[in-house]
JSON list of C-alpha atoms in Angstrom, two decimals:
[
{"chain": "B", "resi": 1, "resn": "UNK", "atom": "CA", "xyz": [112.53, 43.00, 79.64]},
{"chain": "B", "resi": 2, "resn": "UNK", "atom": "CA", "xyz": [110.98, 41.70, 76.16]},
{"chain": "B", "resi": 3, "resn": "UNK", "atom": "CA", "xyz": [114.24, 44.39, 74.39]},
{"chain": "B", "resi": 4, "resn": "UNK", "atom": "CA", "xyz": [116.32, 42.51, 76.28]},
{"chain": "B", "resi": 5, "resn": "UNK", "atom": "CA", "xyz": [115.19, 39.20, 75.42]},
{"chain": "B", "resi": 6, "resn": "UNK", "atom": "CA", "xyz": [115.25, 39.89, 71.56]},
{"chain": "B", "resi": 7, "resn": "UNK", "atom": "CA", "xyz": [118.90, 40.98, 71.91]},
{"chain": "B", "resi": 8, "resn": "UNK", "atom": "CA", "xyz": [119.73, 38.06, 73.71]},
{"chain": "B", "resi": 9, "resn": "UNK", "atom": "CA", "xyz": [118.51, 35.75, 71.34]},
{"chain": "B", "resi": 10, "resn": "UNK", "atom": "CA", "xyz": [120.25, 37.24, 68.01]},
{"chain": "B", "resi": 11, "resn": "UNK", "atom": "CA", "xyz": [118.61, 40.28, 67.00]},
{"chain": "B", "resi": 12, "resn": "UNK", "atom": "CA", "xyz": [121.30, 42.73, 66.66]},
{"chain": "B", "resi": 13, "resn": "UNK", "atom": "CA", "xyz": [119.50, 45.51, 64.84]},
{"chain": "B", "resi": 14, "resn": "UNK", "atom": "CA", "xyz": [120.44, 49.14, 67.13]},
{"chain": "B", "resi": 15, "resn": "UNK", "atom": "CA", "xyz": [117.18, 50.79, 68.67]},
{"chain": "B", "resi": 16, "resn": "UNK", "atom": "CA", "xyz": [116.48, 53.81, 67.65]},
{"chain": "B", "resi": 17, "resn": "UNK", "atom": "CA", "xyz": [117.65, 56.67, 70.16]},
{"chain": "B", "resi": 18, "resn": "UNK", "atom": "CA", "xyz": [115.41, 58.15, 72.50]},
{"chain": "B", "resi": 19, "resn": "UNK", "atom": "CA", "xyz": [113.88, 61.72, 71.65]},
{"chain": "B", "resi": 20, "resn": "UNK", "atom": "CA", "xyz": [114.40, 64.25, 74.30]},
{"chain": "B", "resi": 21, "resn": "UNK", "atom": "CA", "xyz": [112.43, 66.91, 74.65]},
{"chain": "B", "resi": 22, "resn": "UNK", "atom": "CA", "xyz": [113.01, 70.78, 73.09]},
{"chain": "B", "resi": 23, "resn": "UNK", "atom": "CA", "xyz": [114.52, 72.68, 76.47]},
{"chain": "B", "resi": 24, "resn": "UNK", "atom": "CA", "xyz": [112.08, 75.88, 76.50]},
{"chain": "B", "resi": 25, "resn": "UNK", "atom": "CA", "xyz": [114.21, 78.93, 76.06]},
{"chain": "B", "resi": 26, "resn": "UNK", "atom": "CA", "xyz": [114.93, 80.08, 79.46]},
{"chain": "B", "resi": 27, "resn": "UNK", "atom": "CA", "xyz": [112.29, 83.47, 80.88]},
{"chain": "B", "resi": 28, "resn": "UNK", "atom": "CA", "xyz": [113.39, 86.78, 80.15]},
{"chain": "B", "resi": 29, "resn": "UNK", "atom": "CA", "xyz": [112.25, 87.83, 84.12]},
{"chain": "B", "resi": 30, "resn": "UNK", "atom": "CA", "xyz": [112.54, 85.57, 86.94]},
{"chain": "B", "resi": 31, "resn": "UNK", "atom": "CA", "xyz": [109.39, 84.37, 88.63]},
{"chain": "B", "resi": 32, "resn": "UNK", "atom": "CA", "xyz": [109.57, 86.57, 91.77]},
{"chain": "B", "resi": 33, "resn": "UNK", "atom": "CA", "xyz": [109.90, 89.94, 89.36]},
{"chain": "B", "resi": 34, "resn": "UNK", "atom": "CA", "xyz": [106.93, 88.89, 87.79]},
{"chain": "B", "resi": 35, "resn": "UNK", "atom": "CA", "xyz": [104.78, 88.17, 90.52]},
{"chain": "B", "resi": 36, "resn": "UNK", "atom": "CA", "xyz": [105.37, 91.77, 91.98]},
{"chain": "B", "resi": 37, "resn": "UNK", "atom": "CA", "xyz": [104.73, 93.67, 88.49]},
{"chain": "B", "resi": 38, "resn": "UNK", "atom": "CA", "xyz": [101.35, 91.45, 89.28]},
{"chain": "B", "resi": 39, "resn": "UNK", "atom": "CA", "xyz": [100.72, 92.72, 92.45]},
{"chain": "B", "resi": 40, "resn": "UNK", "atom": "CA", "xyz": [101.14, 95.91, 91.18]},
{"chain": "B", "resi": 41, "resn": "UNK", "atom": "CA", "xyz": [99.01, 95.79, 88.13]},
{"chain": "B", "resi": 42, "resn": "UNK", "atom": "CA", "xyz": [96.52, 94.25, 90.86]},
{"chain": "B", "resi": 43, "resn": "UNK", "atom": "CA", "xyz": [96.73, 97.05, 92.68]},
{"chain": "B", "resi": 44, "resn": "UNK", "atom": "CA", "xyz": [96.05, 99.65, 89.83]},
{"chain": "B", "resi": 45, "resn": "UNK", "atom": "CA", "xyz": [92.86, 97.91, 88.45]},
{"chain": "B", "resi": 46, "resn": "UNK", "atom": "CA", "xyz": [91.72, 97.87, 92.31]},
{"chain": "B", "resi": 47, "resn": "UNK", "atom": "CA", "xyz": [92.41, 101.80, 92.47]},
{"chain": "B", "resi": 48, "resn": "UNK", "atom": "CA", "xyz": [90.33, 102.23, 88.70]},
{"chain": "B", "resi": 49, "resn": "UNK", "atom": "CA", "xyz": [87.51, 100.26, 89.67]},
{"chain": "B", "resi": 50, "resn": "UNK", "atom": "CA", "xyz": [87.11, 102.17, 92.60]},
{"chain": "B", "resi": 51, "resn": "UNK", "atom": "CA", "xyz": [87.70, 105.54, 90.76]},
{"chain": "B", "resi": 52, "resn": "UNK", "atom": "CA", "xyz": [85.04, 104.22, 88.39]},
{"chain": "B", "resi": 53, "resn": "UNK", "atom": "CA", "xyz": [82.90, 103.89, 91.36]},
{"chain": "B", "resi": 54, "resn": "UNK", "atom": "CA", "xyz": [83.35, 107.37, 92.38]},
{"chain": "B", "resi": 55, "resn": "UNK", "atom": "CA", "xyz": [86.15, 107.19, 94.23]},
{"chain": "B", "resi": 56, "resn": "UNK", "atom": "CA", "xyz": [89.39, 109.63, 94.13]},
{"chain": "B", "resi": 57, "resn": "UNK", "atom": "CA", "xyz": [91.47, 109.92, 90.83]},
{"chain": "B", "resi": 58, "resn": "UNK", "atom": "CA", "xyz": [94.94, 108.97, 91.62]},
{"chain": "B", "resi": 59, "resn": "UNK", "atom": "CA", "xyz": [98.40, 109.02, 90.39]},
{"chain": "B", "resi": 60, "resn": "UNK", "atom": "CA", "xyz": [100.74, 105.91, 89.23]},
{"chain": "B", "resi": 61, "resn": "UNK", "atom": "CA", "xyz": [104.86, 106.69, 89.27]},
{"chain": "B", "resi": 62, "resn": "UNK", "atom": "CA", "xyz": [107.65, 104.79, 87.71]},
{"chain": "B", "resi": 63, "resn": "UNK", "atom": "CA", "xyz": [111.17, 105.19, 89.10]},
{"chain": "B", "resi": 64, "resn": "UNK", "atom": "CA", "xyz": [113.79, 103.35, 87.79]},
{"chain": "B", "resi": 65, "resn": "UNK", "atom": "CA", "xyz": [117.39, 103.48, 89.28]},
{"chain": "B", "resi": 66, "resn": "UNK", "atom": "CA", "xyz": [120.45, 102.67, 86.70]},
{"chain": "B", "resi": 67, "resn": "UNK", "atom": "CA", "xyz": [123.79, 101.93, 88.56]},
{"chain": "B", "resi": 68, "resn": "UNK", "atom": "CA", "xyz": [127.22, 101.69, 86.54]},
{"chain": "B", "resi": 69, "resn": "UNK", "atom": "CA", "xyz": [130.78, 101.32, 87.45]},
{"chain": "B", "resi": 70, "resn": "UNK", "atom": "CA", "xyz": [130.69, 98.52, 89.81]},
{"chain": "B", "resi": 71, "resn": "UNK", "atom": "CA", "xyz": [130.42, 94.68, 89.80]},
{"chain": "B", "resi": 72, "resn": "UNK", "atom": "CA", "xyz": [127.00, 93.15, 89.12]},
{"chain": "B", "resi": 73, "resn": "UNK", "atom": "CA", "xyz": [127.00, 91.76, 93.05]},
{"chain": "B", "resi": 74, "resn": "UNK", "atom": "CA", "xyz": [127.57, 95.19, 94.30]},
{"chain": "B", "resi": 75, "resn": "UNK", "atom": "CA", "xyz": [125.11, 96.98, 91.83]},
{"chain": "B", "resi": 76, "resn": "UNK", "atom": "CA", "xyz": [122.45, 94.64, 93.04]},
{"chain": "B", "resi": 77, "resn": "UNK", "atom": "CA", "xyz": [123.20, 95.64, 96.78]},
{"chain": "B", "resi": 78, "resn": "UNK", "atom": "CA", "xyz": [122.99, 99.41, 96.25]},
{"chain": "B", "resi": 79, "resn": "UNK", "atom": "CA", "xyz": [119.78, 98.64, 94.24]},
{"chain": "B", "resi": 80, "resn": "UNK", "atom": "CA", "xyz": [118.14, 96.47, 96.78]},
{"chain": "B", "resi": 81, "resn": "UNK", "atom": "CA", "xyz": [119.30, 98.82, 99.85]},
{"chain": "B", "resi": 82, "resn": "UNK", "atom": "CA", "xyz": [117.69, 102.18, 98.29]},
{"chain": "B", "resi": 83, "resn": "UNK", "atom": "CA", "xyz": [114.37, 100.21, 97.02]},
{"chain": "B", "resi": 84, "resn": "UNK", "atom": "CA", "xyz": [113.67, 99.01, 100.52]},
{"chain": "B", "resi": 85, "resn": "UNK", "atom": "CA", "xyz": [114.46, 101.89, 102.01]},
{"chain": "B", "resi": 86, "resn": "UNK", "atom": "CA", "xyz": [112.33, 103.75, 99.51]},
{"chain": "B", "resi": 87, "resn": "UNK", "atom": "CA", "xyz": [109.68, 101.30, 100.48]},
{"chain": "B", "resi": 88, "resn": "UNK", "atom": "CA", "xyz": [109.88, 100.81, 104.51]},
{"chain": "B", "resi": 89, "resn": "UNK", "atom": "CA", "xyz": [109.49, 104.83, 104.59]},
{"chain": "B", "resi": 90, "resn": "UNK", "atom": "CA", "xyz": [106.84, 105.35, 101.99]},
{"chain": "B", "resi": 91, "resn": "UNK", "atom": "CA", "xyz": [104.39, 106.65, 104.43]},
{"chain": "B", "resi": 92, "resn": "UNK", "atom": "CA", "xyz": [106.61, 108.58, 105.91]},
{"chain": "B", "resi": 93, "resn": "UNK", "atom": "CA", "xyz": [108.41, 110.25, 103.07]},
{"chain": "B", "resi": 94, "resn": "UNK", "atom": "CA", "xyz": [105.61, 110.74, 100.58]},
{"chain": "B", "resi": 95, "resn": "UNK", "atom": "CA", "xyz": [102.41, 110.64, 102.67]},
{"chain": "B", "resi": 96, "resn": "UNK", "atom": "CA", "xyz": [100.44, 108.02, 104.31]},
{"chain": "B", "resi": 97, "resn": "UNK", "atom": "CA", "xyz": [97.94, 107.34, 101.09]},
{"chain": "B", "resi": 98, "resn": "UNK", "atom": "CA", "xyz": [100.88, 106.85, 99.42]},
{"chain": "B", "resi": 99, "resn": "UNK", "atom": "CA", "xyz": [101.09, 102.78, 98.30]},
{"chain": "B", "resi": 100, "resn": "UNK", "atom": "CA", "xyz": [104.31, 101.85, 96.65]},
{"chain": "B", "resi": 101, "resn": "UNK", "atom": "CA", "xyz": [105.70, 98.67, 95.29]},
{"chain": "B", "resi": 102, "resn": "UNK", "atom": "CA", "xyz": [108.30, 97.18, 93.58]},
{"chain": "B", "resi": 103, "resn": "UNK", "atom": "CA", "xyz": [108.54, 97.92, 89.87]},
{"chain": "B", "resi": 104, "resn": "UNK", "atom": "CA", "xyz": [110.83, 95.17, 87.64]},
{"chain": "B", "resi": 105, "resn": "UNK", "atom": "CA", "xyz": [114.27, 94.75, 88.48]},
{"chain": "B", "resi": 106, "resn": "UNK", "atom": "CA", "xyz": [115.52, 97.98, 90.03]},
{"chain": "B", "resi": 107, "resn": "UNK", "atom": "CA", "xyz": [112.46, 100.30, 90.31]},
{"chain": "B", "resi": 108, "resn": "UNK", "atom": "CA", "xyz": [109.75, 101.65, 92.24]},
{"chain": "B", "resi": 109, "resn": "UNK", "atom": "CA", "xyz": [106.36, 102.50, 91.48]},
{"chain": "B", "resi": 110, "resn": "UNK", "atom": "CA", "xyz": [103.80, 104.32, 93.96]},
{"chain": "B", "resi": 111, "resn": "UNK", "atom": "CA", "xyz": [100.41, 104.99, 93.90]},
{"chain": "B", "resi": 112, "resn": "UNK", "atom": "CA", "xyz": [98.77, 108.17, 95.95]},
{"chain": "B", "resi": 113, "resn": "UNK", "atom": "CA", "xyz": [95.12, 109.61, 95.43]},
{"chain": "B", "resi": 114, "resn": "UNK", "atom": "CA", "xyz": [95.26, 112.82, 93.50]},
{"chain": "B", "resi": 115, "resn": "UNK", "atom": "CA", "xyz": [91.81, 114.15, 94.53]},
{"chain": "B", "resi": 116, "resn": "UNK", "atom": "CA", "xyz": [91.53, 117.73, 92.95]},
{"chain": "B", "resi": 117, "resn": "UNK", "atom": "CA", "xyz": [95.24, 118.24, 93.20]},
{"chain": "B", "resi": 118, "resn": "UNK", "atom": "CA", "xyz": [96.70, 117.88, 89.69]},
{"chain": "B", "resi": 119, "resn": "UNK", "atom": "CA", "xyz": [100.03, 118.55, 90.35]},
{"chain": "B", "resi": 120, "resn": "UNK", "atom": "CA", "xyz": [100.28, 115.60, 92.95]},
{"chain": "B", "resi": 121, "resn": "UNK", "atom": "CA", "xyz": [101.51, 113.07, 90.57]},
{"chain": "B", "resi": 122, "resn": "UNK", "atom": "CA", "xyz": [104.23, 115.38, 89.52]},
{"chain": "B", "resi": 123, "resn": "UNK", "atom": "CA", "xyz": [105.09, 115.94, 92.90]},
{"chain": "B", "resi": 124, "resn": "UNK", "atom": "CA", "xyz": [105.15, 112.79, 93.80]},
{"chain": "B", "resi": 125, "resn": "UNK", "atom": "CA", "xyz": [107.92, 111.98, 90.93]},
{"chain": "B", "resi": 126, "resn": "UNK", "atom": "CA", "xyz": [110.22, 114.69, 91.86]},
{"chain": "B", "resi": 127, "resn": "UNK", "atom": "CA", "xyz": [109.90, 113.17, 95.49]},
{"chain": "B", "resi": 128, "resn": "UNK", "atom": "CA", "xyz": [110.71, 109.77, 94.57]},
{"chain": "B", "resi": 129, "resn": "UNK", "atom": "CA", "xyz": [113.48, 110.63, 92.57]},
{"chain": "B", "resi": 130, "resn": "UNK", "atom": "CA", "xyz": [114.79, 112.81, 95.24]},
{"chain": "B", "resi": 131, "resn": "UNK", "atom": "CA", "xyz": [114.62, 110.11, 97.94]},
{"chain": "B", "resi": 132, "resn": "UNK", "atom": "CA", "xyz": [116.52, 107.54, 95.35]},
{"chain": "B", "resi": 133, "resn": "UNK", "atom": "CA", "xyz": [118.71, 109.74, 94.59]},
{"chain": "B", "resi": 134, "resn": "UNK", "atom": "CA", "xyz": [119.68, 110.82, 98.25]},
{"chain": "B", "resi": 135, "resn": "UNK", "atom": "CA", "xyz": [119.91, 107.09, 99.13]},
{"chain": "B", "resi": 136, "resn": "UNK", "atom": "CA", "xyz": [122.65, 106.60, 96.22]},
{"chain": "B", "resi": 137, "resn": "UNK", "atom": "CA", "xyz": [124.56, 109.73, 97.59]},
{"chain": "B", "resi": 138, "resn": "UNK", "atom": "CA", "xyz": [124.44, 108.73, 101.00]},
{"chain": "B", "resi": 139, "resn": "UNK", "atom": "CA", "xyz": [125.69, 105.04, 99.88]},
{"chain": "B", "resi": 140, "resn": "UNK", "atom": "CA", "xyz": [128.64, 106.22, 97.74]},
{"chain": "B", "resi": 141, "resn": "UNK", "atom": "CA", "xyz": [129.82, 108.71, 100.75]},
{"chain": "B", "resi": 142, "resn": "UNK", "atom": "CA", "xyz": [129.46, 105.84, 103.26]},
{"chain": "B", "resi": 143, "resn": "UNK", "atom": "CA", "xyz": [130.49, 102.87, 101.81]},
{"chain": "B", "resi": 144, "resn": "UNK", "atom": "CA", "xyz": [133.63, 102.25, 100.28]},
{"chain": "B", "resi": 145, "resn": "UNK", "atom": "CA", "xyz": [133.01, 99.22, 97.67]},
{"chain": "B", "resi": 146, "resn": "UNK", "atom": "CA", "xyz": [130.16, 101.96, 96.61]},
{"chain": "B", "resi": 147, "resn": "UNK", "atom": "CA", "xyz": [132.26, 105.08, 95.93]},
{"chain": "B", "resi": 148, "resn": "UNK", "atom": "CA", "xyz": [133.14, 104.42, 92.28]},
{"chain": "B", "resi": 149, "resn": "UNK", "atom": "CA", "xyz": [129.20, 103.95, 91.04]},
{"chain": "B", "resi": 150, "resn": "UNK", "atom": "CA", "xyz": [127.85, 106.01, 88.92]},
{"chain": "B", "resi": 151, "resn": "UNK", "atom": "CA", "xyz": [124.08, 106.31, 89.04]},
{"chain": "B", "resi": 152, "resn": "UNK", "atom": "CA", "xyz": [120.76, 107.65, 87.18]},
{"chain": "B", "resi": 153, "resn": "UNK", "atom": "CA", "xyz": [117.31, 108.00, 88.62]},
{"chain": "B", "resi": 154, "resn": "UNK", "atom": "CA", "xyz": [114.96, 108.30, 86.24]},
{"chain": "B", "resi": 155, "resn": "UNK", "atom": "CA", "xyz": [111.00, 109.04, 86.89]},
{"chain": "B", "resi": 156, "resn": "UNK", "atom": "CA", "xyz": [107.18, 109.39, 85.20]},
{"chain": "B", "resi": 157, "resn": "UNK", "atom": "CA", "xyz": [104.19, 109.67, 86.22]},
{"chain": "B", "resi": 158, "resn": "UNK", "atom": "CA", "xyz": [100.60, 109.30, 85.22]},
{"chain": "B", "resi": 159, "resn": "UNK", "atom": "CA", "xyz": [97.12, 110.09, 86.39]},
{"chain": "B", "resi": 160, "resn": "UNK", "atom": "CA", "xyz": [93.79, 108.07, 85.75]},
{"chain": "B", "resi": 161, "resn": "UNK", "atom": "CA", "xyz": [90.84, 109.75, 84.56]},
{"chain": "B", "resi": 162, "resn": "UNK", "atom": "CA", "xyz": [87.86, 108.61, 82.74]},
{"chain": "B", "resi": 163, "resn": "UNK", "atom": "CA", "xyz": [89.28, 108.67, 79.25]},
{"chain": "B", "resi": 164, "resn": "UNK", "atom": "CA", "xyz": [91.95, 106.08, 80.13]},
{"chain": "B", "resi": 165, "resn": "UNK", "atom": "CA", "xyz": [90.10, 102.67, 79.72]},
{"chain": "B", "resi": 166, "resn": "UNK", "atom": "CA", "xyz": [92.62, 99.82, 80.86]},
{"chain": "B", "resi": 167, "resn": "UNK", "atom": "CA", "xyz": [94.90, 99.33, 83.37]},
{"chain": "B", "resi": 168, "resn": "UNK", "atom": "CA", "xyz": [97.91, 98.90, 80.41]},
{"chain": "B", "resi": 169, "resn": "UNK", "atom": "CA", "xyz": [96.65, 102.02, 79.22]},
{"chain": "B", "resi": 170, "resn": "UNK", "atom": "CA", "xyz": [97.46, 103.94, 82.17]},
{"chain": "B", "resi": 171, "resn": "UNK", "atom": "CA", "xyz": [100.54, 101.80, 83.12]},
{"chain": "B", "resi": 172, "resn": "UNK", "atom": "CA", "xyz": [102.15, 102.87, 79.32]},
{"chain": "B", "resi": 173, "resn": "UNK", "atom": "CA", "xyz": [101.62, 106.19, 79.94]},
{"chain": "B", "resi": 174, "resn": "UNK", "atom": "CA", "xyz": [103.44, 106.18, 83.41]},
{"chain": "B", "resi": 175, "resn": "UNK", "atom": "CA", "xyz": [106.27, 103.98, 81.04]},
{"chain": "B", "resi": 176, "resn": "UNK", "atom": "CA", "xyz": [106.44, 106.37, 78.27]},
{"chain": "B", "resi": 177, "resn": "UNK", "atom": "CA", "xyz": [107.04, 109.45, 81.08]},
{"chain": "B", "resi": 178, "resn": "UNK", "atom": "CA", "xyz": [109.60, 107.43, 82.87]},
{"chain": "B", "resi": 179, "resn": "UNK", "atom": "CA", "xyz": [111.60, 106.83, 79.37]},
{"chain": "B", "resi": 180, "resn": "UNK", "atom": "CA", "xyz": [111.43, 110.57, 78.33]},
{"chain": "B", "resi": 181, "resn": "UNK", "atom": "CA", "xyz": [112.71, 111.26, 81.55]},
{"chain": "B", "resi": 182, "resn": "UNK", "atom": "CA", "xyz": [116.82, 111.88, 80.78]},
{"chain": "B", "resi": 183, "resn": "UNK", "atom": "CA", "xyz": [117.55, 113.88, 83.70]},
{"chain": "B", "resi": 184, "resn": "UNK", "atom": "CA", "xyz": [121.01, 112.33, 84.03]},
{"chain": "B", "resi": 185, "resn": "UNK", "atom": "CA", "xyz": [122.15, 112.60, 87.84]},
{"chain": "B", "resi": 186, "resn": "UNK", "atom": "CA", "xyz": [125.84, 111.25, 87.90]},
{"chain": "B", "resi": 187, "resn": "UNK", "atom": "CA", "xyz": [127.64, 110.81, 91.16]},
{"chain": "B", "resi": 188, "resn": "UNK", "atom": "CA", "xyz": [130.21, 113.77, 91.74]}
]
């Protein structure tokens, strides 16, 4: 009211303009992506610290599923279809100690007990890229506004032992495997 009142009575002198505040650039990921790459990093240091306690060694894979040749709305829809079908028939599919989750945007990650089996985690790998890739085929054949994608599954895996220390550790190595993988499967 007192601005006001000093305007009123002569004092013509312009007020200085408001600052607004900087507008933080906006998040690379979206909130909900986030959260599950937390529940899965959750899940990891849960499965160490148990390892550390003696329990089993186990193996942590990375799928990721790249889809080209279709509009972004339709891209998202094959995603989404083959990750929850990849994860409402984990147990089923890859074994019942078998935990998988959501990895970023359009992947999967699982985590299985590897025990004395060594060759589990790259078992495991081939198996999830198998069942993304069968998905894909089986949506292209099926589904007309799917037909013209073009797809690559890509896959690594890693598995914990005593001379990984962190979490990230182990997590970078399943990352590095997963970009070296360049097994290019193309729909026919």
């Amino acid at each position: 009211m007192l601005p006001t009142l000093v305007r009123l009575l002569g004092d013509a002198e312009p007020r200085p303009f408001p600052v607004v505040a900087q507008v933080a650039p906006p998040r690379e990921r979206p909130v909900a992506e986030a959260y599950l790459d937390r529940v899965l990093v959750a899940s990891v240091r849960e499965r160490i610290a148990a390892a550390k306690d003696g329990g089993p060694t186990f193996a942590v894979v990375l799928a990721q599923l790249d889809v080209e040749g279709v509009g972004e709305a339709t891209r998202r829809a094959m995603v989404h279809r083959a990750i929850r079908a990849t994860l409402g028939a984990t147990a089923t599919l890859l074994g019942g100690d078998v935990s998988a989750y959501r990895y970023g945007d359009s992947g999967v990650a699982a985590l299985a007990p590897t025990g004395r089996d060594a060759a589990r985690a790259e078992r495991l790998r081939t198996l999830v890229r198998a069942r993304l890739d069968e998905l894909m085929r089986t949506m292209t054949s099926t589904v007309r506004a799917f037909g013209t994608a073009r797809w690559n599954v890509r896959a690594g895996a890693a598995t914990w032992s005593d001379e990984v220390a962190t979490t990230t550790v182990l997590l970078r190595q399943a990352e590095a495997a997963l970009a070296g993988d360049n097994d290019r499967r193309d729909a026919a």
